Each structure stands twice: as structure tokens, then as C-alpha cells.
PDB file of C-alpha atoms in Angstrom:
ATOM      1  CA  UNK H 540      -0.177  -0.450   0.041  1.00  0.00           C
ATOM      2  CA  UNK H 541       1.065   3.937  -0.301  1.00  0.00           C
ATOM      3  CA  UNK H 542       2.765   5.204   2.483  1.00  0.00           C
ATOM      4  CA  UNK H 543       1.296   8.219   4.376  1.00  0.00           C
ATOM      5  CA  UNK H 544       3.859  10.901   6.342  1.00  0.00           C
ATOM      6  CA  UNK H 545       4.032  14.318   6.557  1.00  0.00           C
ATOM      7  CA  UNK H 546       6.255  14.645   3.480  1.00  0.00           C
ATOM      8  CA  UNK H 547       4.425  15.732   0.530  1.00  0.00           C
ATOM      9  CA  UNK H 548       6.471  15.721  -2.764  1.00  0.00           C
ATOM     10  CA  UNK H 549       7.387  19.444  -3.786  1.00  0.00           C
ATOM     11  CA  UNK H 550       7.767  21.141  -6.779  1.00  0.00           C
ATOM     12  CA  UNK H 551       9.667  24.211  -6.670  1.00  0.00           C
ATOM     13  CA  UNK H 552       8.945  26.754 -10.209  1.00  0.00           C
ATOM     14  CA  UNK H 553       9.842  30.117 -10.741  1.00  0.00           C
ATOM     15  CA  UNK H 554       6.922  32.200 -11.304  1.00  0.00           C
ATOM     16  CA  UNK H 555       5.863  32.616 -14.624  1.00  0.00           C
ATOM     17  CA  UNK H 556       6.847  28.980 -15.655  1.00  0.00           C
ATOM     18  CA  UNK H 557       4.743  26.432 -16.979  1.00  0.00           C
ATOM     19  CA  UNK H 558       4.441  24.011 -14.096  1.00  0.00           C
ATOM     20  CA  UNK H 559       2.863  19.845 -14.994  1.00  0.00           C
ATOM     21  CA  UNK H 560       2.006  18.128 -11.386  1.00  0.00           C
ATOM     22  CA  UNK H 561       1.369  14.298 -12.097  1.00  0.00           C
ATOM     23  CA  UNK H 562      -1.094  11.891 -10.342  1.00  0.00           C
ATOM     24  CA  UNK H 563      -1.613   8.311 -10.824  1.00  0.00           C
ATOM     25  CA  UNK H 564      -4.735   7.543  -9.419  1.00  0.00           C
ATOM     26  CA  UNK H 565      -6.019   3.014  -8.844  1.00  0.00           C
ATOM     27  CA  UNK H 566      -9.435   2.465  -9.654  1.00  0.00           C
ATOM     28  CA  UNK H 567      -9.926   1.589 -13.541  1.00  0.00           C
ATOM     29  CA  UNK H 568     -13.038   1.521 -12.408  1.00  0.00           C
ATOM     30  CA  UNK H 569     -13.325   5.514 -11.940  1.00  0.00           C
ATOM     31  CA  UNK H 570     -14.847   8.084 -14.969  1.00  0.00           C
ATOM     32  CA  UNK H 571     -14.236  11.373 -13.069  1.00  0.00           C
ATOM     33  CA  UNK H 572     -11.996  13.040 -11.624  1.00  0.00           C
ATOM     34  CA  UNK H 573     -10.892  16.301  -9.921  1.00  0.00           C
ATOM     35  CA  UNK H 574      -8.012  18.305  -9.564  1.00  0.00           C
ATOM     36  CA  UNK H 575      -7.766  20.363  -6.114  1.00  0.00           C
ATOM     37  CA  UNK H 576      -6.347  23.478  -4.011  1.00  0.00           C
ATOM     38  CA  UNK H 577      -5.829  23.270  -1.058  1.00  0.00           C
ATOM     39  CA  UNK H 578      -4.197  26.464   0.449  1.00  0.00           C
ATOM     40  CA  UNK H 579      -3.669  26.655   4.016  1.00  0.00           C
ATOM     41  CA  UNK H 580      -5.993  26.921   5.968  1.00  0.00           C
ATOM     42  CA  UNK H 581      -8.559  26.549   4.315  1.00  0.00           C
ATOM     43  CA  UNK H 582     -10.817  23.363   2.683  1.00  0.00           C
ATOM     44  CA  UNK H 583     -10.198  21.400  -1.286  1.00  0.00           C
ATOM     45  CA  UNK H 584     -10.932  24.245  -3.769  1.00  0.00           C
ATOM     46  CA  UNK H 585     -12.229  23.134  -7.431  1.00  0.00           C
ATOM     47  CA  UNK H 586      -9.483  23.411 -10.012  1.00  0.00           C
ATOM     48  CA  UNK H 587     -10.661  21.733 -12.883  1.00  0.00           C
ATOM     49  CA  UNK H 588     -12.969  18.428 -13.368  1.00  0.00           C
ATOM     50  CA  UNK H 589     -12.664  16.062 -16.325  1.00  0.00           C
ATOM     51  CA  UNK H 590     -15.159  12.422 -17.336  1.00  0.00           C
ATOM     52  CA  UNK H 591     -13.414   9.461 -18.388  1.00  0.00           C
ATOM     53  CA  UNK H 592     -15.028  10.324 -22.303  1.00  0.00           C
ATOM     54  CA  UNK H 593     -12.853  12.285 -22.461  1.00  0.00           C
ATOM     55  CA  UNK H 594      -8.480  13.016 -22.701  1.00  0.00           C
ATOM     56  CA  UNK H 595      -7.375  16.200 -22.374  1.00  0.00           C
ATOM     57  CA  UNK H 596      -9.633  19.878 -21.374  1.00  0.00           C
ATOM     58  CA  UNK H 597      -8.579  23.270 -20.949  1.00  0.00           C
ATOM     59  CA  UNK H 598     -10.051  26.178 -18.238  1.00  0.00           C
ATOM     60  CA  UNK H 599      -8.632  29.570 -17.619  1.00  0.00           C
ATOM     61  CA  UNK H 600      -4.226  28.913 -17.279  1.00  0.00           C
ATOM     62  CA  UNK H 601      -4.776  25.405 -16.748  1.00  0.00           C
ATOM     63  CA  UNK H 602      -5.659  22.085 -18.503  1.00  0.00           C
ATOM     64  CA  UNK H 603      -5.559  18.421 -16.538  1.00  0.00           C
ATOM     65  CA  UNK H 604      -4.578  15.701 -18.855  1.00  0.00           C
ATOM     66  CA  UNK H 605      -6.148  12.050 -18.814  1.00  0.00           C
ATOM     67  CA  UNK H 606      -4.191   8.858 -20.022  1.00  0.00           C
ATOM     68  CA  UNK H 607      -6.575   5.848 -19.071  1.00  0.00           C
ATOM     69  CA  UNK H 608      -4.066   3.422 -20.268  1.00  0.00           C
ATOM     70  CA  UNK H 609      -1.824   4.332 -17.783  1.00  0.00           C
ATOM     71  CA  UNK H 610      -4.095   5.701 -14.697  1.00  0.00           C
ATOM     72  CA  UNK H 611      -2.537   8.462 -14.980  1.00  0.00           C
ATOM     73  CA  UNK H 612      -4.158  11.978 -14.895  1.00  0.00           C
ATOM     74  CA  UNK H 613      -1.881  15.566 -14.787  1.00  0.00           C
ATOM     75  CA  UNK H 614      -2.422  19.390 -14.382  1.00  0.00           C
ATOM     76  CA  UNK H 615      -0.443  22.090 -16.096  1.00  0.00           C
ATOM     77  CA  UNK H 616      -0.742  25.378 -14.806  1.00  0.00           C
ATOM     78  CA  UNK H 617       0.468  28.162 -17.388  1.00  0.00           C
ATOM     79  CA  UNK H 618       2.369  31.365 -16.052  1.00  0.00           C
ATOM     80  CA  UNK H 619       2.351  30.374 -12.566  1.00  0.00           C
ATOM     81  CA  UNK H 620       1.904  32.745 -10.262  1.00  0.00           C
ATOM     82  CA  UNK H 621       3.060  33.151  -6.623  1.00  0.00           C
ATOM     83  CA  UNK H 622      -0.791  32.605  -5.520  1.00  0.00           C
ATOM     84  CA  UNK H 623      -0.634  29.469  -6.809  1.00  0.00           C
ATOM     85  CA  UNK H 624       1.657  27.999  -4.053  1.00  0.00           C
ATOM     86  CA  UNK H 625      -0.050  25.941  -2.178  1.00  0.00           C
ATOM     87  CA  UNK H 626      -0.903  21.694  -2.058  1.00  0.00           C
ATOM     88  CA  UNK H 627      -2.404  19.917  -4.686  1.00  0.00           C
ATOM     89  CA  UNK H 628      -4.764  17.004  -4.389  1.00  0.00           C
ATOM     90  CA  UNK H 629      -5.729  14.567  -7.726  1.00  0.00           C
ATOM     91  CA  UNK H 630      -8.720  13.404  -6.539  1.00  0.00           C
ATOM     92  CA  UNK H 631     -11.165   9.250  -8.042  1.00  0.00           C
ATOM     93  CA  UNK H 632     -14.572   8.866  -8.498  1.00  0.00           C
ATOM     94  CA  UNK H 633     -15.776   5.860  -9.605  1.00  0.00           C
ATOM     95  CA  UNK H 634     -19.679   6.385 -10.005  1.00  0.00           C
ATOM     96  CA  UNK H 635     -20.564   5.666  -6.511  1.00  0.00           C
ATOM     97  CA  UNK H 636     -20.135   9.929  -4.786  1.00  0.00           C
ATOM     98  CA  UNK H 637     -17.522   9.077  -3.226  1.00  0.00           C
ATOM     99  CA  UNK H 638     -14.383  11.058  -3.783  1.00  0.00           C
ATOM    100  CA  UNK H 639     -10.097   9.213  -2.872  1.00  0.00           C
ATOM    101  CA  UNK H 640      -7.846  11.781  -2.906  1.00  0.00           C
ATOM    102  CA  UNK H 641      -4.491  11.311  -3.383  1.00  0.00           C
ATOM    103  CA  UNK H 642      -1.979  12.832  -1.389  1.00  0.00           C
ATOM    104  CA  UNK H 643      -1.362  15.642  -2.750  1.00  0.00           C
ATOM    105  CA  UNK H 644       2.196  17.575  -4.128  1.00  0.00           C
ATOM    106  CA  UNK H 645       3.019  20.965  -3.079  1.00  0.00           C
ATOM    107  CA  UNK H 646       3.571  23.736  -5.202  1.00  0.00           C
ATOM    108  CA  UNK H 647       5.615  26.140  -4.150  1.00  0.00           C
ATOM    109  CA  UNK H 648       6.389  29.355  -6.350  1.00  0.00           C
ATOM    110  CA  UNK H 649       9.655  30.708  -6.285  1.00  0.00           C
ATOM    111  CA  UNK H 650       8.745  35.288  -7.282  1.00  0.00           C
TER     112      UNK H 650
ATOM    113  CA  UNK O 820     -19.420  33.003  -5.626  1.00  0.00           C
ATOM    114  CA  UNK O 821     -21.697  30.964  -3.119  1.00  0.00           C
ATOM    115  CA  UNK O 822     -19.852  28.686  -0.847  1.00  0.00           C
ATOM    116  CA  UNK O 823     -20.514  26.571   1.187  1.00  0.00           C
ATOM    117  CA  UNK O 824     -20.045  27.236   5.638  1.00  0.00           C
ATOM    118  CA  UNK O 825     -18.924  25.357   8.368  1.00  0.00           C
ATOM    119  CA  UNK O 826     -18.694  26.532  11.949  1.00  0.00           C
ATOM    120  CA  UNK O 827     -17.649  26.423  14.539  1.00  0.00           C
ATOM    121  CA  UNK O 828     -13.819  26.659  13.172  1.00  0.00           C
ATOM    122  CA  UNK O 829     -11.939  25.304  15.696  1.00  0.00           C
ATOM    123  CA  UNK O 830     -14.105  22.632  17.767  1.00  0.00           C
ATOM    124  CA  UNK O 831     -12.084  21.404  21.114  1.00  0.00           C
ATOM    125  CA  UNK O 832     -13.548  18.716  23.641  1.00  0.00           C
ATOM    126  CA  UNK O 833     -12.904  16.616  26.206  1.00  0.00           C
ATOM    127  CA  UNK O 834     -11.960  12.973  25.284  1.00  0.00           C
ATOM    128  CA  UNK O 835     -15.413  10.853  25.819  1.00  0.00           C
ATOM    129  CA  UNK O 836     -17.747  13.812  24.921  1.00  0.00           C
ATOM    130  CA  UNK O 837     -20.347  14.391  21.798  1.00  0.00           C
ATOM    131  CA  UNK O 838     -19.751  17.081  18.812  1.00  0.00           C
ATOM    132  CA  UNK O 839     -21.793  18.538  16.583  1.00  0.00           C
ATOM    133  CA  UNK O 840     -19.982  20.161  13.535  1.00  0.00           C
ATOM    134  CA  UNK O 841     -22.034  22.051  11.268  1.00  0.00           C
ATOM    135  CA  UNK O 842     -22.291  23.219   7.594  1.00  0.00           C
ATOM    136  CA  UNK O 843     -24.702  25.014   5.498  1.00  0.00           C
ATOM    137  CA  UNK O 844     -24.000  23.833   1.511  1.00  0.00           C
ATOM    138  CA  UNK O 845     -24.636  25.334  -0.884  1.00  0.00           C
ATOM    139  CA  UNK O 846     -28.359  26.312  -1.758  1.00  0.00           C
ATOM    140  CA  UNK O 847     -29.855  24.743  -4.483  1.00  0.00           C
ATOM    141  CA  UNK O 848     -26.814  21.320  -3.744  1.00  0.00           C
ATOM    142  CA  UNK O 849     -28.896  17.989  -3.112  1.00  0.00           C
ATOM    143  CA  UNK O 850     -25.345  15.989  -2.169  1.00  0.00           C
ATOM    144  CA  UNK O 851     -23.940  16.014   0.454  1.00  0.00           C
ATOM    145  CA  UNK O 852     -20.504  14.957   2.777  1.00  0.00           C
ATOM    146  CA  UNK O 853     -18.343  14.807   5.057  1.00  0.00           C
ATOM    147  CA  UNK O 854     -14.370  14.395   4.681  1.00  0.00           C
ATOM    148  CA  UNK O 855     -11.941  14.108   7.863  1.00  0.00           C
ATOM    149  CA  UNK O 856      -8.319  15.279   7.121  1.00  0.00           C
ATOM    150  CA  UNK O 857      -5.902  13.743  10.136  1.00  0.00           C
ATOM    151  CA  UNK O 858      -2.521  16.281   9.443  1.00  0.00           C
ATOM    152  CA  UNK O 859      -0.156  15.349   6.908  1.00  0.00           C
ATOM    153  CA  UNK O 860      -2.363  12.927   5.740  1.00  0.00           C
ATOM    154  CA  UNK O 861      -4.508  12.707   2.501  1.00  0.00           C
ATOM    155  CA  UNK O 862      -8.498  13.819   2.790  1.00  0.00           C
ATOM    156  CA  UNK O 863     -10.637  10.928   3.699  1.00  0.00           C
ATOM    157  CA  UNK O 864     -14.229   9.705   2.863  1.00  0.00           C
ATOM    158  CA  UNK O 865     -16.462  10.108   5.614  1.00  0.00           C
ATOM    159  CA  UNK O 866     -19.967   9.849   4.130  1.00  0.00           C
ATOM    160  CA  UNK O 867     -22.626  11.175   1.450  1.00  0.00           C
ATOM    161  CA  UNK O 868     -26.040  12.160   2.291  1.00  0.00           C
ATOM    162  CA  UNK O 869     -29.020  12.684  -0.891  1.00  0.00           C
ATOM    163  CA  UNK O 870     -32.954  12.829  -0.528  1.00  0.00           C
ATOM    164  CA  UNK O 871     -32.255  12.180   3.712  1.00  0.00           C
ATOM    165  CA  UNK O 872     -30.693   9.499   3.100  1.00  0.00           C
ATOM    166  CA  UNK O 873     -27.583   8.327   4.131  1.00  0.00           C
ATOM    167  CA  UNK O 874     -26.035   7.019   0.136  1.00  0.00           C
ATOM    168  CA  UNK O 875     -22.667   5.738   0.951  1.00  0.00           C
ATOM    169  CA  UNK O 876     -20.044   5.486   3.898  1.00  0.00           C
ATOM    170  CA  UNK O 877     -16.969   4.692   4.293  1.00  0.00           C
ATOM    171  CA  UNK O 878     -15.603   2.152   7.075  1.00  0.00           C
ATOM    172  CA  UNK O 879     -14.652   4.614   9.541  1.00  0.00           C
ATOM    173  CA  UNK O 880     -17.960   6.075   9.527  1.00  0.00           C
ATOM    174  CA  UNK O 881     -18.958   3.471  12.411  1.00  0.00           C
ATOM    175  CA  UNK O 882     -21.489   3.818  15.118  1.00  0.00           C
ATOM    176  CA  UNK O 883     -19.522   7.193  16.982  1.00  0.00           C
ATOM    177  CA  UNK O 884     -20.919   8.805  14.431  1.00  0.00           C
ATOM    178  CA  UNK O 885     -24.422  10.064  12.565  1.00  0.00           C
ATOM    179  CA  UNK O 886     -25.542  12.526  10.284  1.00  0.00           C
ATOM    180  CA  UNK O 887     -28.834  14.167  10.130  1.00  0.00           C
ATOM    181  CA  UNK O 888     -29.964  17.102   7.643  1.00  0.00           C
ATOM    182  CA  UNK O 889     -32.673  18.799  11.054  1.00  0.00           C
ATOM    183  CA  UNK O 890     -33.659  21.683   8.272  1.00  0.00           C
ATOM    184  CA  UNK O 891     -33.930  23.012   4.987  1.00  0.00           C
ATOM    185  CA  UNK O 892     -29.984  24.925   5.293  1.00  0.00           C
ATOM    186  CA  UNK O 893     -28.163  22.791   7.486  1.00  0.00           C
ATOM    187  CA  UNK O 894     -26.276  19.618   7.341  1.00  0.00           C
ATOM    188  CA  UNK O 895     -24.442  18.933  10.506  1.00  0.00           C
ATOM    189  CA  UNK O 896     -21.828  15.205  11.878  1.00  0.00           C
ATOM    190  CA  UNK O 897     -22.645  14.261  14.621  1.00  0.00           C
ATOM    191  CA  UNK O 898     -19.031  11.938  16.668  1.00  0.00           C
ATOM    192  CA  UNK O 899     -20.800  10.462  19.920  1.00  0.00           C
ATOM    193  CA  UNK O 900     -18.187   9.771  22.997  1.00  0.00           C
ATOM    194  CA  UNK O 901     -14.995  11.006  21.078  1.00  0.00           C
ATOM    195  CA  UNK O 902     -11.709   9.205  20.979  1.00  0.00           C
ATOM    196  CA  UNK O 903      -7.699  11.217  20.361  1.00  0.00           C
ATOM    197  CA  UNK O 904      -7.648   9.425  16.431  1.00  0.00           C
ATOM    198  CA  UNK O 905     -11.008  11.297  16.316  1.00  0.00           C
ATOM    199  CA  UNK O 906      -8.549  14.530  15.389  1.00  0.00           C
ATOM    200  CA  UNK O 907      -8.853  16.200  12.074  1.00  0.00           C
ATOM    201  CA  UNK O 908     -10.317  18.725  10.109  1.00  0.00           C
ATOM    202  CA  UNK O 909     -13.561  17.562   8.819  1.00  0.00           C
ATOM    203  CA  UNK O 910     -14.613  19.391   5.695  1.00  0.00           C
ATOM    204  CA  UNK O 911     -18.159  19.388   4.795  1.00  0.00           C
ATOM    205  CA  UNK O 912     -19.053  19.439   0.668  1.00  0.00           C
ATOM    206  CA  UNK O 913     -22.109  19.383  -1.739  1.00  0.00           C
ATOM    207  CA  UNK O 914     -22.458  18.757  -5.413  1.00  0.00           C
ATOM    208  CA  UNK O 915     -25.186  19.900  -7.356  1.00  0.00           C
ATOM    209  CA  UNK O 916     -28.026  17.426  -8.740  1.00  0.00           C
ATOM    210  CA  UNK O 917     -26.080  14.925 -10.454  1.00  0.00           C
ATOM    211  CA  UNK O 918     -23.705  12.718  -9.161  1.00  0.00           C
ATOM    212  CA  UNK O 919     -20.005  13.266 -11.018  1.00  0.00           C
ATOM    213  CA  UNK O 920     -20.189  17.077 -10.550  1.00  0.00           C
ATOM    214  CA  UNK O 921     -18.072  19.140  -8.675  1.00  0.00           C
ATOM    215  CA  UNK O 922     -18.090  18.458  -5.058  1.00  0.00           C
ATOM    216  CA  UNK O 923     -17.314  22.255  -3.199  1.00  0.00           C
ATOM    217  CA  UNK O 924     -15.840  22.176  -0.194  1.00  0.00           C
ATOM    218  CA  UNK O 925     -16.144  24.075   3.218  1.00  0.00           C
ATOM    219  CA  UNK O 926     -13.255  25.501   5.105  1.00  0.00           C
ATOM    220  CA  UNK O 927     -13.284  22.605   7.737  1.00  0.00           C
ATOM    221  CA  UNK O 928     -13.676  22.270  11.540  1.00  0.00           C
ATOM    222  CA  UNK O 929     -10.817  21.351  12.696  1.00  0.00           C
ATOM    223  CA  UNK O 930     -11.832  19.405  15.659  1.00  0.00           C
ATOM    224  CA  UNK O 931      -9.078  18.426  19.291  1.00  0.00           C
ATOM    225  CA  UNK O 932     -10.012  16.215  21.284  1.00  0.00           C
ATOM    226  CA  UNK O 933      -7.750  15.864  24.681  1.00  0.00           C
TER     227      UNK O 933
END
């Protein structure tokens, strides 16, 4: 099983550069995926979602890519800004109304 | 923009006491959820609620826990006889009519059991 601890994978990115955050999901039956952003002291904030019948979806400055073959999800943030510093979680839904969250990735934007 | 609100933001309780965590979901949403996040760990699903009944619950959600929608706006999580390991952030979420719609989260209640 996965190990869970206090230390999250950290991505340090220069302000203005693009960020890519990766997530491996576990359930091949999952048909809906969400990326959330969590800032310190706040709840998960919805960023973008994608259904399993798509492999790419774009939002404002963000793009989610889904590769069902290898059960991989990624979030691309264009022109990263200091306000993008947060923990990012992917979450999957296998159709039963419960979201299963990944461990999270810390993004640190360097001004 | 409509949001999920939770009260209190921080609750400190003696072990063995009962606590009630309160949530006001987004007003036109029909599906409601509770999740918890132990410090440094993943967000974990507890329970989902639709049409005034539990639709799904996890193995964490045992007889110690209960949920209720006492009126048209509030959604509560009750924890009876709290244990030290119940210390966590508890998040309420809601989503619109269909499943597989985005779940929108409140900012959580930090529960500290002494």
C-alpha cells in the first residue's frame, strides 16, 4: 500500500514558468476526476474536472490530461503565479459518490 | 459566488464527549458529504447523503458517527464519545443534482480531542 507521511512531494517553480503536477490513480473503473487546490487553513478548492470519455480539458490557465491506459492524470498550470502556491490534490470518483483523494503535491512558486 | 460554510472553525473537546459539526451547503445542491483530513494525511471520505438518507459511507463512519439534515439549510455531523484519534480537520462538501458533478468544500472544522 501507499505510505503516508508528513512530507509531500514538492515542486518548486519560478514565477512565470509552467507547472506540471502528476497523479496516478488506482481504480480503472473511475470515470470522473477532479483537481483541487488547498491553501493553508482552507478547504479543497475546485480547479478543474474531466470525465473518462475525454483525454484533455482546458480551463483558465489550467489543463488536465487523462491517460486511462496507464491510469495517470496531470494538471498543467500556465504562467505560474505566487498565488498558485498550495497543495494540489487529484481525486477520482468511481461512480459511487465518494471521492478518493491522492496524497497531494506541494507547489512552491519562487518570485 | 455561493460557498459551503462550516462552523465552528475550531472545536476543542474532552475525550468521551459528543460534538456536533455544522455545515450549510450551497443552497441549490442536493448531495452532501463529510470528509476528514488527519494532519499530514490524505483527505478521506466519510459519508454521502442524498434525499434525507445516507447513500454511501466508508469503513471509518461507524456507529460513533451520525449525520442529519435537521432543516432546509443545515447538514450536521455528530460524533458520539469522541476519541483522541478523531482529532482531524472535518470538511463538508456539496454537489448539484447529479453525481459526478464537482464537489465544493467548506473551509473545515478543526477538531481537537484532549
